[in-house]
Coordinates of C-alpha atoms and ligand atoms in Angstrom, one line a residue:
M1 CA 28.2 -15.7 71.7
Q2 CA 25.7 -13.7 69.9
K3 CA 27.2 -11.7 66.6
K4 CA 27.2 -8.1 66.8
A5 CA 24.7 -6.2 64.7
K6 CA 25.9 -4.0 62.1
I7 CA 23.6 -1.4 60.6
L8 CA 24.0 1.2 57.6
I9 CA 23.4 4.5 58.4
I10 CA 22.4 6.8 55.6
Y11 CA 23.2 10.6 56.1
T12 CA 21.0 12.4 53.7
G13 CA 21.3 15.9 55.4
G14 CA 19.3 18.0 57.9
T15 CA 20.3 19.9 61.2
I16 CA 22.0 16.9 62.9
G17 CA 25.0 16.7 60.3
M18 CA 24.9 20.9 60.0
I19 CA 27.2 23.8 60.9
K20 CA 26.0 27.5 61.5
T21 CA 27.1 29.7 58.7
S22 CA 26.5 33.2 58.3
T23 CA 23.2 32.6 56.3
G24 CA 22.2 30.4 58.6
Y25 CA 22.4 26.3 59.5
Q26 CA 24.2 24.3 56.7
P27 CA 25.0 20.6 55.7
A28 CA 28.7 20.4 56.0
P29 CA 29.7 17.3 54.0
G30 CA 31.9 14.7 56.5
L31 CA 31.2 16.8 59.3
L32 CA 29.2 14.4 60.6
E33 CA 31.6 11.2 60.1
R34 CA 34.4 13.0 61.8
H35 CA 32.2 14.1 64.9
M36 CA 31.5 10.5 65.7
A37 CA 34.8 9.5 65.0
Q38 CA 36.0 11.4 67.8
M39 CA 33.2 10.5 70.2
P40 CA 33.8 7.4 72.3
E41 CA 30.1 6.7 72.4
F42 CA 30.3 5.4 69.2
K43 CA 33.0 2.5 70.0
H44 CA 31.4 1.3 73.4
P45 CA 31.0 -2.4 73.1
A46 CA 27.2 -2.5 73.6
M47 CA 26.8 0.0 70.6
P48 CA 26.3 -2.0 67.2
A49 CA 28.8 -1.9 64.3
Y50 CA 27.8 0.7 61.6
D51 CA 29.1 2.0 57.9
L52 CA 28.1 5.5 57.1
H53 CA 26.8 6.7 53.8
E54 CA 26.7 10.2 53.1
Y55 CA 24.8 11.3 50.4
S56 CA 27.0 13.4 47.9
E57 CA 24.6 16.4 47.9
L58 CA 23.4 16.8 51.6
L59 CA 19.9 18.1 51.6
D60 CA 17.7 20.8 54.3
S61 CA 15.0 18.4 54.1
A62 CA 12.6 21.2 52.7
D63 CA 14.4 20.4 49.6
M64 CA 13.4 16.8 49.4
S65 CA 11.2 15.4 46.5
P66 CA 9.6 11.9 45.8
N67 CA 12.8 11.1 43.9
D68 CA 14.9 11.5 46.9
W69 CA 12.6 8.9 48.9
N70 CA 12.9 6.2 45.9
T71 CA 17.3 6.8 46.2
I72 CA 17.1 6.0 49.9
A73 CA 14.6 3.0 49.4
N74 CA 17.0 1.9 46.7
D75 CA 19.9 2.3 48.7
I76 CA 18.1 -0.1 51.4
S77 CA 17.1 -2.5 49.3
R78 CA 20.6 -2.8 47.5
H79 CA 22.1 -3.1 50.8
Y80 CA 19.2 -5.1 52.9
Q81 CA 21.1 -8.7 53.1
Q82 CA 24.3 -7.3 54.1
Y83 CA 23.0 -5.4 57.8
D84 CA 20.5 -6.1 60.3
A85 CA 19.1 -2.4 60.2
F86 CA 18.9 0.8 58.6
L87 CA 19.3 4.3 60.3
I88 CA 18.2 7.2 58.2
L89 CA 19.6 10.3 59.4
H90 CA 17.2 13.2 57.9
G91 CA 16.0 16.7 58.7
T92 CA 13.1 17.0 60.8
D93 CA 11.3 19.3 58.4
T94 CA 10.0 16.3 56.1
M95 CA 11.0 13.4 57.9
A96 CA 7.4 12.1 58.5
Y97 CA 6.7 12.4 54.9
S98 CA 10.0 10.5 53.9
A99 CA 9.1 7.9 57.1
S100 CA 5.7 7.5 55.4
A101 CA 6.7 7.2 51.8
L102 CA 9.7 4.7 52.7
S103 CA 6.6 2.5 54.6
F104 CA 4.5 2.4 50.8
I105 CA 7.8 2.1 48.9
L106 CA 9.3 -1.1 50.3
S107 CA 7.3 -4.2 51.1
G108 CA 8.0 -7.4 52.6
L109 CA 10.1 -5.5 55.3
N110 CA 11.3 -7.7 58.1
K111 CA 14.4 -5.4 59.9
P112 CA 14.2 -1.7 61.2
I113 CA 14.3 1.0 59.0
I114 CA 15.0 4.0 61.6
L115 CA 14.6 7.6 60.9
T116 CA 16.1 10.0 63.0
G117 CA 17.7 13.8 63.4
S118 CA 17.7 16.4 65.5
Q119 CA 17.0 19.8 66.4
V120 CA 20.2 21.1 67.1
P121 CA 23.5 19.8 65.2
L122 CA 25.4 17.2 66.6
V123 CA 28.6 19.3 66.9
E124 CA 26.9 21.7 69.7
A125 CA 27.2 21.5 73.1
H126 CA 23.7 21.5 74.1
T127 CA 22.2 19.3 71.3
D128 CA 19.4 16.4 71.1
A129 CA 21.3 15.0 68.4
R130 CA 23.8 12.5 70.7
E131 CA 20.9 11.3 72.6
N132 CA 18.6 10.9 69.3
L133 CA 21.9 9.0 67.4
I134 CA 23.1 6.9 70.4
N135 CA 19.4 5.6 71.2
A136 CA 18.2 5.0 67.5
M137 CA 21.2 3.1 66.7
L138 CA 20.8 0.6 70.1
I139 CA 17.2 0.2 69.2
A140 CA 18.5 -0.6 65.3
G141 CA 21.0 -2.9 66.4
T142 CA 19.0 -5.0 69.2
Y143 CA 15.3 -5.2 68.2
Q144 CA 13.7 -6.9 65.5
I145 CA 11.2 -4.4 64.1
P146 CA 9.6 -5.0 60.9
E147 CA 8.7 -1.8 59.9
V148 CA 9.5 1.9 59.4
C149 CA 9.9 3.9 62.1
I150 CA 11.1 7.4 63.6
F151 CA 12.9 7.6 66.6
F152 CA 13.1 11.1 68.6
N153 CA 13.5 12.6 71.8
N154 CA 12.9 8.9 73.4
I155 CA 10.1 7.7 71.5
L156 CA 9.9 5.5 69.1
L157 CA 6.8 6.1 66.6
R158 CA 5.6 4.1 63.6
G159 CA 6.9 6.3 60.9
N160 CA 3.7 6.5 58.6
R161 CA 1.8 7.6 61.9
A162 CA 4.2 10.3 62.9
R163 CA 4.1 13.7 62.7
K164 CA 6.5 17.0 63.4
T165 CA 4.3 18.8 65.9
N166 CA 6.8 21.0 67.2
A167 CA 9.1 23.1 65.5
Y168 CA 10.9 24.5 68.7
G169 CA 11.2 21.6 71.5
F170 CA 13.5 18.5 71.6
D171 CA 9.9 16.5 71.6
A172 CA 9.6 17.5 67.6
F173 CA 7.4 14.2 66.9
T174 CA 3.9 12.8 68.0
S175 CA 1.5 10.3 66.8
P176 CA -1.7 11.7 67.0
N177 CA -3.7 8.5 66.1
F178 CA -1.7 5.8 67.4
P179 CA 0.4 5.0 70.5
A180 CA 4.2 5.2 70.9
L181 CA 5.8 2.0 69.5
G182 CA 8.4 2.4 72.6
E183 CA 9.9 4.7 74.7
V184 CA 13.9 5.0 76.3
G185 CA 14.1 5.8 80.0
I186 CA 16.3 4.0 82.3
N187 CA 15.2 0.5 80.3
I188 CA 14.2 0.6 76.5
T189 CA 10.7 -0.4 76.8
L190 CA 9.1 -1.7 73.3
K191 CA 5.7 -2.5 72.9
K192 CA 6.0 -5.6 70.3
E193 CA 2.1 -6.2 70.5
L194 CA 1.9 -2.9 68.3
F195 CA 4.6 -4.1 65.7
L196 CA 3.6 -5.0 62.3
P197 CA 3.8 -8.7 62.0
H198 CA 6.8 -10.7 60.5
K199 CA 6.6 -11.5 57.0
K200 CA 7.3 -15.1 56.9
N201 CA 9.3 -16.1 53.5
A202 CA 8.9 -12.6 52.2
S203 CA 11.4 -10.7 50.6
I204 CA 11.8 -6.9 50.1
K205 CA 10.4 -5.5 47.0
M206 CA 10.6 -1.7 45.9
H207 CA 7.7 0.2 44.3
P208 CA 9.1 3.6 43.2
I209 CA 6.6 6.3 43.2
H210 CA 6.4 9.0 40.6
P211 CA 5.3 12.8 41.0
Q212 CA 1.8 13.2 40.6
K213 CA -0.6 16.1 40.2
I214 CA -2.1 16.4 43.9
A215 CA -3.9 19.4 45.8
K216 CA -5.4 20.2 48.9
F217 CA -8.3 22.4 49.6
S218 CA -8.9 23.7 52.8
F219 CA -12.4 24.8 54.4
F220 CA -12.8 27.9 56.1
P221 CA -16.0 29.7 57.0
G222 CA -16.5 32.2 54.0
A223 CA -14.2 30.3 51.3
D224 CA -14.9 31.3 48.1
L225 CA -15.6 28.1 45.7
S226 CA -14.5 29.7 42.8
I227 CA -11.0 28.8 43.7
L228 CA -12.0 25.2 44.0
E229 CA -13.5 25.5 40.8
A230 CA -10.1 26.8 39.4
L231 CA -8.4 23.8 40.9
L232 CA -10.7 21.5 39.6
A233 CA -10.1 22.8 36.2
Q234 CA -6.5 21.8 36.1
P235 CA -5.4 18.3 35.2
L236 CA -5.9 16.7 38.8
Q237 CA -5.5 13.1 39.8
A238 CA -6.1 13.4 43.3
L239 CA -7.8 16.4 45.4
I240 CA -7.7 16.1 49.6
F241 CA -10.3 18.0 51.1
E242 CA -9.6 19.2 54.6
T243 CA -12.8 19.4 56.4
Y244 CA -14.2 20.4 59.6
G245 CA -14.6 17.8 62.8
V246 CA -15.4 14.0 61.6
G247 CA -15.2 15.2 58.0
N248 CA -18.1 17.9 57.6
A249 CA -18.0 20.8 55.0
P250 CA -20.3 23.4 54.1
V251 CA -22.6 21.5 51.7
K252 CA -25.5 24.5 51.8
Q253 CA -22.9 26.9 50.3
A254 CA -24.1 27.2 46.4
G255 CA -22.3 25.3 43.9
L256 CA -20.2 23.0 46.2
L257 CA -22.2 19.8 45.0
E258 CA -22.1 20.8 41.6
L259 CA -18.2 20.7 41.7
L260 CA -18.3 17.5 43.5
K261 CA -20.2 16.3 40.4
I262 CA -17.6 17.6 37.9
A263 CA -14.6 16.2 39.8
E264 CA -16.5 12.8 39.9
D265 CA -16.8 13.2 36.1
K266 CA -13.5 13.9 35.2
K267 CA -12.6 11.0 37.5
I268 CA -10.5 13.0 40.2
L269 CA -10.2 10.9 43.3
I270 CA -11.0 13.2 46.1
V271 CA -10.1 12.3 49.7
N272 CA -11.4 13.6 53.2
T273 CA -9.2 14.5 55.7
S274 CA -9.9 16.3 59.1
Q275 CA -8.7 19.7 60.2
C276 CA -8.3 18.1 63.8
L277 CA -5.2 16.9 64.8
K278 CA -6.8 14.1 66.8
G279 CA -9.7 11.7 65.5
T280 CA -10.8 10.2 62.8
I281 CA -13.3 10.9 59.5
D282 CA -17.0 9.8 60.0
M283 CA -18.6 10.9 57.0
E284 CA -21.8 9.1 58.4
S285 CA -22.4 11.1 61.7
Y286 CA -23.8 14.4 59.8
A287 CA -25.6 15.2 56.9
T288 CA -22.6 17.6 56.3
G289 CA -20.5 14.5 55.7
Q290 CA -23.0 12.5 54.3
A291 CA -23.1 14.6 51.2
L292 CA -19.9 14.2 50.6
A293 CA -19.4 10.6 50.7
A294 CA -22.4 10.2 48.5
H295 CA -20.5 12.3 45.8
G296 CA -17.9 9.7 46.2
V297 CA -15.5 11.3 48.1
L298 CA -13.1 8.9 50.2
S299 CA -12.5 8.8 54.0
C300 CA -9.0 9.1 55.4
Y301 CA -10.2 8.0 58.4
D302 CA -7.1 8.9 61.0
M303 CA -4.4 8.9 58.3
T304 CA -1.8 11.5 58.8
P305 CA -1.3 14.3 56.1
E306 CA 1.8 12.8 55.1
A307 CA 0.5 9.4 55.0
I308 CA -2.1 10.6 52.6
I309 CA 0.0 12.3 50.6
T310 CA 2.5 9.5 50.2
K311 CA -0.2 7.0 50.1
L312 CA -2.0 8.8 47.0
Y313 CA 1.7 9.1 45.3
Y314 CA 2.1 5.5 45.8
L315 CA -1.1 4.2 44.7
L316 CA -1.4 7.0 41.6
S317 CA 2.0 5.6 40.4
Q318 CA 0.8 2.2 39.9
S319 CA -0.2 1.9 36.3
A320 CA -1.3 -1.8 36.3
L321 CA -4.3 -0.3 38.9
D322 CA -7.5 0.8 37.8
L323 CA -9.4 3.7 39.4
N324 CA -11.5 1.9 41.5
A325 CA -8.7 -0.8 42.6
K326 CA -6.8 2.5 43.9
K327 CA -10.0 3.6 45.7
N328 CA -10.2 0.2 47.3
L329 CA -6.2 0.1 48.5
F330 CA -6.9 3.7 49.9
K331 CA -9.5 2.7 52.1
T332 CA -7.5 -0.2 53.4
A333 CA -4.5 -0.5 55.9
L334 CA -1.5 -1.5 53.7
C335 CA 1.4 -1.1 56.3
G336 CA -0.5 0.1 59.4
E337 CA -0.7 3.5 58.3
V338 CA -5.0 3.7 59.1
T339 CA -7.3 2.5 61.7
V340 CA -10.6 1.5 59.1
L341 CA -13.9 2.4 61.1
Ligands
LIG401 N1 15.4 22.4 58.0 C1 16.1 21.1 58.7 C2 16.0 19.9 57.7 O1 14.3 19.7 58.0 C3 15.4 20.9 60.1 C4 16.0 19.8 61.0 O2 16.7 19.0 60.4 O3 15.7 19.9 62.1 O4 16.7 19.4 57.3

């Protein structure tokens, strides 16, 4: 008989284990574990065995920072040999950031790391928590998925391709530029051909990330470039341009190209992403994009905003790499986060 899988569930906070208080939903220590212990579903023979590790400070994910990503990654890597899979229970607000960050921080992964949570707490009668938790546990305990995923509302997404696109519905997450890795209906159907390859003889490695000075500038008709100038006067390491369509900016606006020159001289890494939800950056298409590329602006292709931020954090934290190496790696798919043209 096959050995029953054992998974480590890490509860970081988020709605799934919250209760309603007079000041709104708040995490309640011990509540999730107590409630799960009362639910027969979790003792069903088909379910994997699990240990639950609850963080001493449960957070609304809006309060999470890069250091919390390092803590989660460290807990996974410390217990990596003891468990078959890892389930991270997390608030939905910044789940896509944490999933993206974990995909960069942890290399050599051959076991599933699945993040889930819910829009309504587990203790409520009308809740999505029960389905999300049970199905995420079943998938984690059954399949060898060698990457970081988000499971939510019956779909399994690559973590660094997922976005929270619905603040209200149970279908909170989508993956605008990459197909779902799997779906739960009557059967669990996984698209194994989309999984990242298994890494033979690889061992898990952790690459902690450190906070970096990163800013965003979003173009809109009539945007005042003195604000961009003020941003560039800061000790910035990277600036994310949110441009139109396939990566076009108002390059005829007086002063923009001069500001790009200043940024180049100051070795500020400028990367270009689209304000569109779907599609990819292609700065070659229009003169309004080519002018940016000519000033050293890098393409984010079809990366999510969450993957861009966390990839920049990851690369800028590598003190052994020079700026050119960081630029080259930014343009490279490191863990399935980008489709390079
Ligand atoms: N504000 C909550 C959080 O992100 C929302 C949720 O869990 O769904 O922690």
